[in-house]
Each structure stands twice: as structure tokens, then as C-alpha cells.
Amino acid sequence: MTHRDDVARLEVEFADAMQRMYVVGNGLARLRHELEQQPVVTTTPRTASAAVRSGGPAQGGVAGAAQGGLPHHAAGTGHQGVPVPAVAGAPGRTASSAGSTPSGPVPRPSTQAPPAGPPVVGPPPVPGGPWYRREGAVTRVLAVSGAVVTLSGVAMLLVLAVRHGWFGPGARVSAGALLAGLLGGLGVRGGARDRDRGSPAGSAPVALVATGAAVAYLDVVAVTALYGWLPASVGVVLCLAVSALGSLVARRWGSELLAVLLVGGGGLFAPVVAGRADWVLAAVLAVLAAVGWWAGHGRTTPWLTLVRVVPVTLALLAGAAATAGRPGAAPLVAVGLVVLAATVVTSALSVRRDADDIASSAALAIVATGALAAAAALSSTPRALVHGAVGAVLLLAATALGRAPLGRVAPHLLVTTATAGSVSAVLAVLSGVPDGFVRSGLLVLALAHLAVAGATRSRIALGLGAGVGALGVLAWLPDALAVTTVRLATDHDLASAFVASVLAAAVAVLAWWAACAVRGVAEPVRRLAAVLAWAVGLVATATALVSVGTLAGVRLGAGATGFTAGHAVATVVWMTAAAGLLLHSLEHPSESDLALRSGLLLSAVAVAKLFLFDLAALDGVVRSVAFIATGLLLLATGSRYARAWERARPRTSTGDA
């Protein structure tokens, strides 16, 4: 017998042994199925295993397999038997010769391979159990902890080495580069091995690659910001290259954990290595923010989205506090504006892909806070210009994202972008407008928002206009309080009060119109807008009239007379408006209820002002004229209302009949 015959015989015996092993598996599967069908099981595991070994139930499986098929019970009960793998024949032999034995032909095994999987090592995962029993939980915790600890050690080593002069800068940088290359190489090798086995890269290779890339990034930060060996522009480019390389691995592996560790680790320890908050630190962290978005690989990654924008925002806030009024403020503002623009674009792309990506809107709000804080470090005039430009661009971006051709993105991003633009515009007014005209600037800004809301039927613009208008009205209230006494009026800036009062009245009217024009506004909100518009409009009208009267009186040397005349005219104007509302209620039946109640209320307010304020504040002929004019208006309105009512009754009766 030759060696070839020995090999052929061993192959046949191996195939026969595999066949018997799978037959035994079929028998065990049948027993498991039968035990699950019976509510009470009396056979002990020892008896069942003995039955299998003695050839009881399993013999049927052997007999079925000897006939070239599965056991009869596997087909009869609906139970799927364990498939038998095919065993290749020896080299140089045919399939028929490989499948025969000295005692007869061996049935052809099934070509369906058994389900393959890695062996279970350690305690199996328990669904719903403690977190440390979940699959991969312990490995992930250890990997993340190891990455954080390693990066902490590298950062502390760099800082302590500088403070104590343990070894030269060249040695420090070389050691960091060597450690980064070693960790990255080991991680890439381990991840490739996992992927070759058909499984995703494990937590350990992910942590190694992330740690290596973060160490290399911190090494470049040290060379640029700490030692000053490289120009800032070159250092930023190197940081971009290093972080992009690590993010490329994250994209290929589809690992959000790798990107989070890289971006978060670099962002956490870069300020420690740099040692100061300036525009260079903000720039290198801005690189991480941009690369972190690219590392997401077009997927919704909430944690990565927040982790990549928080470090650069904190750097902008710290840099604004450190460089306020200094030459370094301008480069910091430039970095902040670039980051803000990039965040608007990336957030828009992310939200267009996934409308539920709230993290992208949160990222825009966070970055806008840092950019606006950086602009606050400039002097007044440049600060106002930057805030105004940013506000205009963000509001235009919100308008463009809300309609064609760019399409309508999710409302949460539109609200975030428009709110950031409005806040920036308000800051521009507060920064660049003289103190006496701040309220006028806010009211003009509110008029612009409300005009856009009415023209575009945008509820977002309406809400922002209402908010800015509320700020403007609150800033204008001291003007209204200043015209309550002659002394306060003569000591007040009545010229700016007049301008602000006219603008406040315009805001009230435009807000009412916009609330009626915008679709989807609830009826109670529209009624509230109408009431507030009437209240603000009447008070603003009175303030403007008293301001003009007092100014004219001061010019003529009779300030008190001008003050009283202004109030008298204001009372007459209020009564005229009340009469107009009462008559309007008869001419427009669809709006009669609201107009009638508003007219009656305004009439009561005008009469109350006449007796409670004008009677005490006015004197002489002016008070008499105010009472006579108001009384005549009441009489005329009552007579006109009665005649209009009589004319309306026959039409109503005829219509009802």
C-alpha cells in the first residue's frame, strides 16, 4: 500500500467521522425539539445522553443518513436538521473515489455549510443584563480609557518636559512621532486582521489608531504653538494632514468611535499642549471640526457632531477673553467667521440628508456663540460692522434654505440660523448705534423682520420680528413714562423720543398686519396681536404728540403749555379712534364683535384719561377745550351710531325673513 492510498483512506475515514458527528447533532436537535414541545420533562440529561450514546433515537438519524438524506423526524416535525459539510477529495482523485469506503459507497454530504462564528470566550452576553455583560462593552471601555490615559500622559510629558527641561525639544517631538507611528501601525494591522476575518475592526485597534493619530496631531500642535518652529499656516496644514489621515481610516472602517476619540482627544489636550488661548489654537481646533464632519462619512453621528464643535467654540470664547482690545483679536475673529461659515454649510448638508439631525442645528448654535463672542473682542466700530455683516449673511442664508432653488430644509435648522442672524443684528445695533438711538435701531430692525414675515408668510420671521419688536418696545417705554409730568418731559430727549414713538407705532401696526397675513397663526394669537397693537399704538401716538407739543412749547418759552396741549390733542385722537372703531363695527359685520368691543374699551380709556389725568395735569382753556372736544365726539359718535343701526335693522330683518 502506497502513501497515496494511505492518504485516500484517511480522507475517507475523516469524511465518515464528520458524517457521524453531524448525525449525532441531528439527534440532539430532535431531542431538543421534542423536549420543547412537552410541558413536563422527566428524562434527565444523563438519561438523554445515554440514549444518544446507546444508539436509540440517534440510530434513526444514522439510518436516514446512510440512505443519503436527512433523518425522517427532521422532515416530519418541521425541524431543520444540522447540515453536513462537503469534504473535498484528495488531490488527483475524483469525487466518486473520495466518497467511497471499503464496505460500500458513502452518501454525498450536503453542500450547505454550517453557520460559522467565533468561539465564545469568557461569559456570554446577557440581553438586558448589566452593561458589562453586553457584547464588546468591557473591550470598548478599556480601549477608550486606554486612549484617554495615553493622551493624558503624552500631554503631561510634553508640558513637564518643557517646565523642567528634562530633555530637548527635538527629543520630545521625536518621541511623540515615534509613539504615534507605533500606535497607529499596530492599530491598522489589528484592524486589517479583524476585517480579513469578515468582522468589523475591534475596539482595541480603533483605540490604537485614534490614539496614534491624536498623538501625532498634538505633536504638530506642540511644534507650531508651543515651540514656534513652524509658521502657523504650515502647522495648520500639517494638523489637517494628520487628522485627515486618521479620519480616512475611520471612514474606511465605518467607525464613529475612532473619529470621536481622535477629534475629542485632540480637542481636549490641544489647549494643554499649546499653553495659551489665541487664534492659532482656534485654527488648529477648527481643522478638527472640519475633518470631524468629513469623518462621519455621510452618516448621522450626533456625538461626533457635538464633540467636533465644542473645543473650537471654547477656544474662541477663551481667545475673546484673552485678546479683548488687543491686536490678536482680528485673526481670532477671522477664524471664528470661517468656522461659522463652514458649520452653516455642513449643517445644511447634514440636515438635507437627515431631517431629524438635531445635533447639526445644535452645532450651529454652539459655533455661532463662539464666533459672536470673538467679534465682541474688537473695538466698537469694527465690532458693529462684523455683527451687522454676520447677521445679514445668516438671515439671507435662512431665507435661501427655506425656499427654492436650494429647497426647504428642516425647520429646526431654519430657526437656528435665523435666530443667530437676528441676535447678531441686535448686537450690531447695540454696538454701533449711539446710546440715545438704540431703541430706534431696535425698532427699525423689528420693522424689517415684520416686513419680511408679511411678505414671505414666514412664521419664523414673524416670531423673530415679535421678539426683536418686544426688545425695542421695552427700550422705548422710558420715553412713554417721561411724558407723564412736565418736569420729566422737559428734562428728556424729546427729539429721539418722538422718533422712537413713531417707530413704535409703526411696529405695532406692522405686527398686526403680519400676524393676519401669515398662514397658520392661531386665532387667539391674532386677537392678542390686535390688542397689543392698539395698546402700543395709542400710547406711542400720545407720546409722539406730547413730545412735539412740549418741544414747541420749549422753543416758544412755554413748555408747560405745550405739554398740556399735547395731552389734550392725544385725548381727542384717542376718542376719534374709538369712534372710528364703533362705526367700523356696523359697516363690517364680519369684524363687528372685535371692533365693537375695542371701540367701547377705547372710549372708556379716553374718558378715564380725561378725568383721571387731564383733569389734574391740564389747566385753564386747554382743559376746557379737551373736555368740550371729547364730549362733542361722544355725542356725534352716539348719534351716528344710532342712525347707522337704524339703517342696518331693516336689512337684517328682511334678510332674516
XYZ file of C-alpha atoms in Angstrom:
657
model
C 0.000 0.000 0.000
C 1.458 3.327 -1.067
C 1.340 6.648 0.746
C -1.291 7.878 -1.724
C -3.563 5.018 -0.692
C -2.983 5.891 2.985
C -3.949 9.497 2.342
C -7.088 8.421 0.473
C -8.075 6.072 3.280
C -7.562 8.760 5.921
C -9.681 11.189 3.919
C -12.492 8.688 3.666
C -12.322 7.995 7.393
C -12.343 11.712 8.130
C -15.428 12.178 5.954
C -17.125 9.280 7.718
C -16.292 10.751 11.143
C -17.686 14.148 10.144
C -20.814 12.425 8.851
C -21.356 10.679 12.186
C -20.751 13.897 14.156
C -23.456 15.727 12.247
C -25.824 12.771 12.591
C -25.352 12.980 16.348
C -26.058 16.712 16.106
C -29.306 15.952 14.288
C -30.295 13.586 17.040
C -29.588 16.192 19.723
C -31.580 18.766 17.771
C -34.521 16.372 17.526
C -34.423 15.725 21.268
C -34.300 19.460 21.952
C -37.345 19.994 19.731
C -39.305 17.206 21.417
C -38.416 18.442 24.887
C -39.625 21.947 23.999
C -42.960 20.509 22.792
C -43.578 18.710 26.126
C -44.596 20.815 29.169
C -43.126 18.313 31.641
C -39.760 16.688 31.020
C -38.970 13.581 33.044
C -35.842 12.441 31.257
C -32.693 13.654 32.943
C -29.818 14.950 30.881
C -27.826 11.879 31.847
C -30.573 9.546 30.509
C -30.900 11.537 27.299
C -27.192 11.478 26.668
C -27.139 7.752 27.407
C -29.912 7.232 24.887
C -27.894 9.029 22.297
C -24.793 7.039 23.084
C -26.683 3.723 23.004
C -27.955 4.381 19.538
C -31.618 4.854 20.500
C -33.129 7.926 18.938
C -29.950 8.777 17.063
C -29.954 5.461 15.201
C -32.806 6.668 13.052
C -30.649 9.602 12.069
C -27.798 7.243 11.145
C -30.082 5.107 9.091
C -31.512 8.131 7.345
C -28.050 9.423 6.640
C -26.991 6.042 5.276
C -29.764 6.392 2.699
C -28.400 9.717 1.552
C -30.883 12.096 3.220
C -31.791 13.751 6.469
C -33.445 11.778 9.289
C -37.158 11.225 8.969
C -38.006 13.191 12.091
C -36.237 16.267 10.713
C -38.677 16.489 7.849
C -41.772 15.215 9.620
C -41.787 17.630 12.540
C -40.728 20.722 10.647
C -37.397 20.763 12.417
C -34.378 21.717 10.372
C -31.546 19.246 10.821
C -27.906 20.177 11.100
C -26.408 20.355 7.601
C -23.418 18.210 6.741
C -20.471 19.938 5.075
C -18.834 18.614 1.967
C -15.327 17.198 2.273
C -13.043 17.693 -0.655
C -11.331 14.698 -2.105
C -7.593 14.155 -2.251
C -5.590 15.769 -4.962
C -5.676 13.715 -8.106
C -8.795 11.770 -7.117
C -12.314 12.083 -8.437
C -15.303 12.908 -6.290
C -16.672 9.367 -6.613
C -13.485 7.738 -5.378
C -13.213 10.187 -2.489
C -16.752 9.402 -1.383
C -16.397 5.550 -1.191
C -15.365 3.152 1.552
C -14.265 -0.485 1.513
C -17.729 -1.520 2.686
C -19.714 0.468 0.138
C -20.403 3.902 -1.188
C -20.687 6.764 1.281
C -23.604 9.146 0.648
C -22.720 12.551 -0.766
C -22.740 15.021 2.096
C -24.834 18.200 1.942
C -23.191 21.216 0.274
C -24.695 23.642 2.830
C -22.029 24.665 5.328
C -22.887 25.021 8.994
C -23.186 28.541 10.355
C -19.716 29.703 11.235
C -18.902 32.057 14.096
C -16.097 32.863 16.501
C -15.910 30.760 19.624
C -17.351 32.288 22.772
C -14.579 33.358 25.117
C -15.490 34.316 28.649
C -19.030 34.879 29.907
C -21.614 35.175 27.117
C -23.519 38.442 26.674
C -26.730 38.640 28.653
C -29.505 40.642 26.922
C -30.962 43.186 29.305
C -28.366 42.407 31.944
C -25.676 44.664 33.388
C -23.810 46.853 30.927
C -20.554 44.992 31.488
C -22.217 41.789 30.249
C -23.093 43.297 26.892
C -21.129 42.305 23.853
C -17.964 44.362 23.478
C -18.779 46.652 26.410
C -15.727 45.819 28.506
C -13.416 45.965 25.497
C -14.804 49.341 24.466
C -14.439 50.796 27.952
C -10.887 49.575 28.259
C -9.991 50.879 24.798
C -11.417 54.339 25.415
C -9.850 54.535 28.858
C -6.511 53.496 27.440
C -6.689 56.143 24.732
C -7.558 58.900 27.209
C -4.859 57.849 29.658
C -2.235 57.605 26.923
C -3.063 61.030 25.550
C -3.023 62.468 29.067
C 0.413 61.017 29.617
C 1.743 62.391 26.350
C 0.352 65.862 27.071
C 1.723 65.892 30.621
C 5.071 64.640 29.402
C 5.349 67.452 26.884
C 4.344 70.087 29.416
C 6.512 68.763 32.258
C 9.475 68.306 29.949
C 9.250 71.952 28.943
C 8.926 73.176 32.522
C 11.757 71.105 33.960
C 13.981 70.855 30.909
C 14.301 67.084 31.146
C 15.274 66.651 27.512
C 15.469 68.848 24.482
C 12.566 69.832 22.253
C 13.888 67.686 19.430
C 13.809 64.590 21.614
C 10.310 65.369 22.770
C 8.984 65.793 19.244
C 10.827 62.698 18.009
C 9.489 60.589 20.864
C 5.948 61.756 20.137
C 6.279 60.976 16.452
C 7.721 57.533 17.210
C 4.904 56.746 19.641
C 2.302 57.932 17.154
C 3.729 55.770 14.375
C 3.950 52.712 16.636
C 0.390 53.007 17.928
C -1.037 53.767 14.503
C 0.797 50.881 12.863
C -0.339 48.378 15.486
C -3.909 49.616 15.232
C -4.039 49.447 11.450
C -2.569 45.955 11.495
C -5.054 44.730 14.086
C -7.992 46.299 12.275
C -6.924 44.760 8.972
C -6.738 41.363 10.640
C -10.272 41.752 12.008
C -11.630 42.850 8.649
C -9.940 39.948 6.870
C -11.935 37.622 9.118
C -15.131 39.292 7.900
C -15.824 41.229 11.114
C -15.569 44.973 11.749
C -12.477 46.424 13.357
C -12.464 45.787 17.078
C -12.376 48.404 19.811
C -8.703 47.807 20.563
C -7.438 48.556 17.001
C -9.791 51.520 16.815
C -8.414 52.938 20.054
C -4.821 52.370 18.936
C -5.315 54.174 15.622
C -7.200 57.037 17.273
C -4.535 57.409 19.939
C -1.725 57.362 17.389
C -3.404 59.973 15.193
C -4.180 62.172 18.208
C -0.578 61.920 19.449
C 0.696 62.943 16.008
C -1.762 65.843 15.975
C -0.619 67.015 19.419
C 2.978 66.693 18.266
C 2.279 69.108 15.413
C 0.447 71.467 17.789
C 3.491 71.480 20.059
C 5.834 72.209 17.163
C 3.601 75.065 15.965
C 2.074 76.717 19.039
C 4.492 75.744 21.801
C 7.950 75.802 20.207
C 7.213 78.062 17.251
C 9.372 76.023 14.874
C 6.806 76.204 12.087
C 4.731 79.115 10.799
C 1.123 78.954 11.870
C -0.081 78.342 8.319
C 2.261 75.364 7.863
C 1.270 73.957 11.247
C -2.421 74.197 10.390
C -1.811 72.354 7.107
C 0.119 69.604 8.915
C -2.647 69.293 11.503
C -5.094 68.948 8.627
C -2.990 66.204 7.031
C -2.551 64.209 10.242
C -6.191 64.420 11.312
C -7.376 63.666 7.770
C -5.244 60.528 7.715
C -6.805 59.272 10.915
C -10.267 60.246 9.685
C -9.631 58.333 6.459
C -9.183 55.158 8.482
C -12.383 55.992 10.384
C -14.279 56.365 7.101
C -12.955 53.103 5.691
C -13.737 51.208 8.864
C -17.065 52.976 9.347
C -16.098 53.623 12.976
C -17.676 56.607 14.719
C -15.752 55.670 17.872
C -12.417 56.197 16.096
C -13.463 59.650 14.876
C -14.799 60.644 18.303
C -11.604 59.543 20.050
C -9.416 61.330 17.515
C -11.367 64.598 17.482
C -12.228 64.555 21.169
C -8.748 63.587 22.302
C -7.056 66.178 20.127
C -9.534 68.860 21.112
C -9.220 68.072 24.818
C -5.438 68.141 25.054
C -4.506 70.672 22.352
C -5.058 73.629 24.753
C -2.861 71.891 27.343
C -0.044 71.474 24.838
C -0.409 74.950 23.304
C -0.372 76.629 26.693
C -2.340 79.738 25.649
C -5.612 80.718 24.026
C -5.101 82.606 20.781
C -6.044 82.406 17.141
C -3.500 79.668 16.409
C -5.158 77.321 18.897
C -8.564 78.192 17.458
C -7.274 77.494 13.946
C -5.860 74.043 14.713
C -9.081 73.137 16.521
C -11.091 74.414 13.565
C -9.240 71.843 11.471
C -10.528 69.110 13.791
C -14.066 70.444 13.459
C -13.953 70.281 9.661
C -12.213 66.907 9.477
C -14.598 65.509 12.088
C -17.547 66.252 9.822
C -15.791 64.544 6.919
C -15.041 61.529 9.117
C -18.769 60.986 9.605
C -18.862 59.546 6.063
C -22.294 60.909 5.255
C -23.942 59.340 8.303
C -25.828 60.926 11.188
C -23.348 60.990 14.065
C -24.742 63.111 16.923
C -21.874 62.529 19.348
C -19.222 63.248 16.753
C -21.103 66.378 15.645
C -21.071 67.832 19.156
C -17.564 66.679 20.024
C -16.027 68.350 16.989
C -17.528 71.833 17.585
C -17.242 72.203 21.359
C -13.396 72.521 21.522
C -13.144 75.233 18.852
C -16.042 77.145 20.451
C -14.343 77.067 23.845
C -11.114 78.225 22.198
C -12.958 81.162 20.605
C -14.527 82.115 23.942
C -11.211 81.900 25.773
C -9.408 83.761 22.992
C -12.016 86.543 23.065
C -11.463 86.988 26.791
C -7.671 86.936 26.398
C -7.391 89.216 23.334
C -10.110 91.796 24.021
C -8.832 95.134 22.701
C -5.516 93.628 21.555
C -4.071 93.157 18.052
C -4.671 89.393 18.167
C -8.433 89.890 18.135
C -8.720 90.347 14.360
C -7.174 86.946 13.402
C -9.321 85.280 16.057
C -12.450 86.839 14.560
C -11.366 85.668 11.099
C -11.044 82.085 12.365
C -14.436 82.331 14.056
C -16.127 83.563 10.883
C -14.563 80.795 8.788
C -15.701 78.157 11.279
C -19.194 79.653 11.351
C -19.480 79.656 7.568
C -18.236 76.067 7.346
C -20.687 74.994 10.046
C -23.616 76.576 8.198
C -22.697 74.640 5.044
C -22.035 71.307 6.780
C -25.162 71.575 8.917
C -27.273 72.320 5.849
C -25.848 69.291 4.038
C -26.375 67.041 7.051
C -29.946 68.188 7.650
C -30.837 67.832 3.959
C -29.714 64.211 4.252
C -31.464 63.566 7.571
C -34.214 65.955 8.632
C -34.077 64.618 12.212
C -30.416 65.554 12.686
C -30.974 67.933 15.590
C -27.284 67.765 16.526
C -26.326 69.730 13.415
C -28.572 72.610 14.456
C -27.137 72.458 17.968
C -23.637 72.564 16.479
C -24.525 75.703 14.523
C -25.875 77.383 17.647
C -22.724 76.492 19.602
C -20.341 77.757 16.922
C -22.372 80.948 16.425
C -21.968 81.673 20.130
C -18.197 81.385 19.859
C -17.983 83.461 16.674
C -20.101 86.282 18.097
C -18.069 86.248 21.298
C -14.866 86.527 19.270
C -16.284 89.538 17.420
C -17.019 91.167 20.776
C -13.242 91.435 21.345
C -12.999 94.111 18.615
C -13.442 97.830 19.154
C -16.905 99.370 18.769
C -16.954 100.292 15.076
C -15.380 97.083 13.679
C -17.497 95.069 16.095
C -20.699 96.652 14.806
C -19.646 96.063 11.192
C -18.817 92.400 11.833
C -22.042 91.793 13.736
C -24.064 93.500 11.028
C -22.405 91.514 8.242
C -22.810 88.217 10.086
C -26.453 88.983 10.841
C -27.204 89.844 7.218
C -25.472 86.720 5.881
C -27.189 84.390 8.353
C -30.616 85.870 7.700
C -30.070 85.581 3.948
C -28.887 82.006 4.426
C -32.023 81.176 6.406
C -34.171 82.706 3.665
C -32.318 80.798 0.939
C -32.514 77.494 2.807
C -36.232 77.920 3.309
C -37.221 78.047 -0.350
C -36.162 77.095 -3.896
C -33.727 76.593 -5.536
C -31.856 75.270 -2.511
C -35.026 73.680 -1.227
C -36.628 73.755 2.206
C -34.564 72.133 4.935
C -35.864 71.053 8.333
C -37.458 73.878 10.361
C -35.112 73.429 13.324
C -32.116 74.456 11.196
C -34.006 77.418 9.741
C -34.955 78.600 13.232
C -31.370 78.211 14.473
C -29.853 80.064 11.513
C -32.399 82.882 11.572
C -32.153 83.267 15.351
C -28.373 83.510 15.177
C -28.708 86.140 12.459
C -31.214 88.161 14.477
C -29.042 88.024 17.587
C -26.072 89.222 15.555
C -28.134 92.073 14.098
C -29.270 93.117 17.579
C -25.654 93.097 18.739
C -24.752 95.274 15.773
C -27.351 97.824 16.857
C -26.192 97.724 20.463
C -22.546 98.101 19.400
C -22.704 100.707 16.671
C -25.704 102.930 17.382
C -25.339 105.890 19.794
C -26.925 105.328 23.171
C -29.802 107.709 22.533
C -30.879 105.871 19.372
C -30.528 102.240 20.459
C -34.286 101.881 20.885
C -34.846 103.388 17.443
C -32.344 100.971 15.920
C -34.075 98.004 17.540
C -37.456 99.190 16.315
C -36.139 99.611 12.765
C -34.742 96.085 12.940
C -38.130 94.825 14.127
C -39.818 96.594 11.216
C -37.503 94.818 8.787
C -38.265 91.406 10.325
C -42.016 92.005 10.325
C -41.985 93.268 6.742
C -40.175 90.109 5.638
C -42.620 87.996 7.641
C -45.636 89.576 5.982
C -44.139 89.414 2.503
C -42.892 85.824 2.713
C -45.645 84.459 5.013
C -42.914 83.070 7.244
C -43.813 82.158 10.812
C -40.124 82.048 11.698
C -39.625 85.645 10.586
C -42.819 86.614 12.406
C -41.582 85.090 15.646
C -38.193 86.766 15.332
C -39.810 90.085 14.456
C -42.064 89.802 17.503
C -39.047 89.101 19.709
C -36.980 91.980 18.365
C -40.032 94.230 18.479
C -40.594 93.344 22.126
C -36.997 94.364 22.878
C -37.497 97.634 21.033
C -40.766 98.404 22.836
C -39.179 97.651 26.214
C -36.335 100.036 25.350
C -38.896 102.661 24.280
C -41.031 102.503 27.465
C -38.919 105.156 29.307
C -39.960 107.623 26.592
C -43.617 106.891 27.306
C -43.076 107.320 31.050
C -41.176 110.587 30.518
C -44.258 112.408 29.171
C -46.349 111.833 32.300
C -45.113 115.040 34.001
C -43.853 118.377 32.778
C -40.583 118.102 34.658
C -39.722 114.669 33.232
C -40.721 115.772 29.750
C -38.610 118.914 29.710
C -35.564 117.015 31.030
C -35.937 114.187 28.478
C -34.506 113.882 24.955
C -37.832 114.583 23.278
C -36.474 114.556 19.725
C -35.310 110.941 19.952
C -38.462 110.123 21.934
C -40.599 111.416 19.073
C -38.699 109.329 16.503
C -38.863 106.216 18.667
C -42.586 106.712 19.316
C -43.368 106.941 15.613
C -41.343 103.770 15.024
C -43.106 102.005 17.910
C -46.497 102.837 16.426
C -45.310 101.543 13.040
C -44.089 98.321 14.651
C -47.489 97.838 16.296
C -49.348 98.266 13.009
C -46.947 96.094 11.022
C -47.013 93.345 13.641
C -50.807 93.236 13.461
C -50.710 93.076 9.663
C -48.042 90.352 9.623
C -49.954 88.254 12.174
C -53.014 88.391 9.916
C -51.023 87.734 6.734
C -49.002 84.726 7.878
C -50.811 81.434 7.451
C -51.063 79.016 10.333
C -51.267 81.631 13.101
C -53.923 80.685 15.637
C -56.906 82.990 16.038
C -56.188 83.723 19.731
C -52.679 84.829 18.757
C -54.090 87.171 16.123
C -56.505 88.691 18.618
C -53.703 89.167 21.119
C -51.636 90.856 18.419
C -54.539 93.177 17.675
C -54.971 94.141 21.327
C -51.245 94.736 21.812
C -51.067 96.714 18.583
C -53.866 99.024 19.710
C -52.328 99.490 23.149
C -48.815 100.217 21.900
C -50.095 102.334 19.022
C -52.224 104.561 21.229
C -49.504 105.069 23.844
C -46.939 105.733 21.112
C -49.257 108.241 19.450
C -49.798 110.083 22.714
C -46.076 110.101 23.436
C -45.267 111.496 19.989
C -47.924 114.238 20.287
C -46.817 115.269 23.776
C -43.173 115.266 22.665
C -43.942 117.543 19.729
C -46.112 119.828 21.850
C -43.527 120.093 24.605
C -40.716 120.759 22.135
C -42.774 123.504 20.502
C -43.610 124.966 23.894
C -39.962 124.984 24.958
C -38.985 126.789 21.749
C -41.683 129.408 22.428
C -40.748 129.699 26.099
C -43.905 127.940 27.349
C -43.011 124.330 27.892
C -45.887 123.621 30.287
C -48.435 124.921 27.805
C -47.037 122.765 25.051
C -47.135 119.759 27.360
C -50.809 120.258 28.233
C -51.728 120.943 24.630
C -50.076 117.748 23.534
C -52.016 115.703 26.070
C -55.286 117.363 25.101
C -54.715 116.539 21.441
C -53.794 112.968 22.389
C -57.091 112.517 24.252
C -59.052 113.818 21.280
C -57.145 111.486 18.939
C -57.955 108.516 21.180
C -61.635 109.405 21.174
C -61.569 109.788 17.397
C -60.055 106.318 17.054
C -62.755 104.906 19.344
C -65.476 106.486 17.216
C -63.926 105.027 14.095
C -63.941 101.537 15.620
C -67.580 101.804 16.664
C -68.671 102.854 13.187
C -66.461 100.209 11.616
C -68.314 97.533 13.585
C -71.547 98.465 11.795
C -70.083 98.671 8.292
C -68.227 95.331 8.518
C -70.430 92.714 10.184
C -67.747 90.002 9.930
C -65.492 92.008 12.243
C -68.216 93.669 14.267
C -67.657 91.873 17.542
C -63.943 92.670 17.911
C -64.301 96.215 16.556
C -67.276 96.989 18.805
C -65.566 95.763 21.949
C -62.325 97.559 21.051
C -64.199 100.796 20.352
C -66.085 100.664 23.638
C -62.899 99.866 25.545
C -61.005 102.685 23.875
C -63.843 105.110 24.591
C -63.692 104.135 28.251
C -59.918 104.596 28.289
C -60.180 108.035 26.655
C -62.828 109.183 29.146
C -60.787 107.749 32.035
C -57.695 109.628 30.834
C -59.776 112.768 30.576
C -60.965 112.610 34.184
C -58.030 110.876 35.899
C -55.093 112.524 34.146
C -56.120 115.514 32.065
C -58.306 116.985 34.790
C -55.311 117.129 37.127
C -52.491 117.742 34.660
C -54.193 120.271 32.395
C -55.437 123.694 33.394
C -57.210 126.690 32.006
C -58.510 126.858 28.482
C -56.683 123.722 27.347
C -58.533 121.543 29.844
C -61.867 123.053 28.855
C -61.163 122.533 25.162
C -60.203 118.908 25.802
C -63.447 118.227 27.669
C -65.596 120.012 25.090
C -63.949 118.260 22.147
C -64.214 114.844 23.785
C -67.824 115.402 24.712
C -68.779 116.534 21.226
C -67.061 113.473 19.762
C -69.029 111.224 22.095
C -72.300 112.873 21.123
C -71.541 112.763 17.428
C -70.474 109.151 17.602
C -73.598 108.174 19.506
C -75.864 109.932 17.016
C -74.061 108.479 14.016
C -74.089 105.004 15.544
C -77.846 105.238 16.206
C -78.621 106.254 12.616
C -76.362 103.502 11.238
C -78.049 100.981 13.491
C -81.494 102.016 12.293
C -80.383 101.666 8.675
C -78.935 98.231 9.370
C -82.061 96.886 11.114
C -84.406 96.734 8.088
C -81.788 94.934 6.018
C -81.249 92.463 8.832
C -84.964 91.887 9.286
C -85.528 91.459 5.557
C -82.640 89.067 5.327
C -83.959 87.009 8.205
C -87.443 86.890 6.699
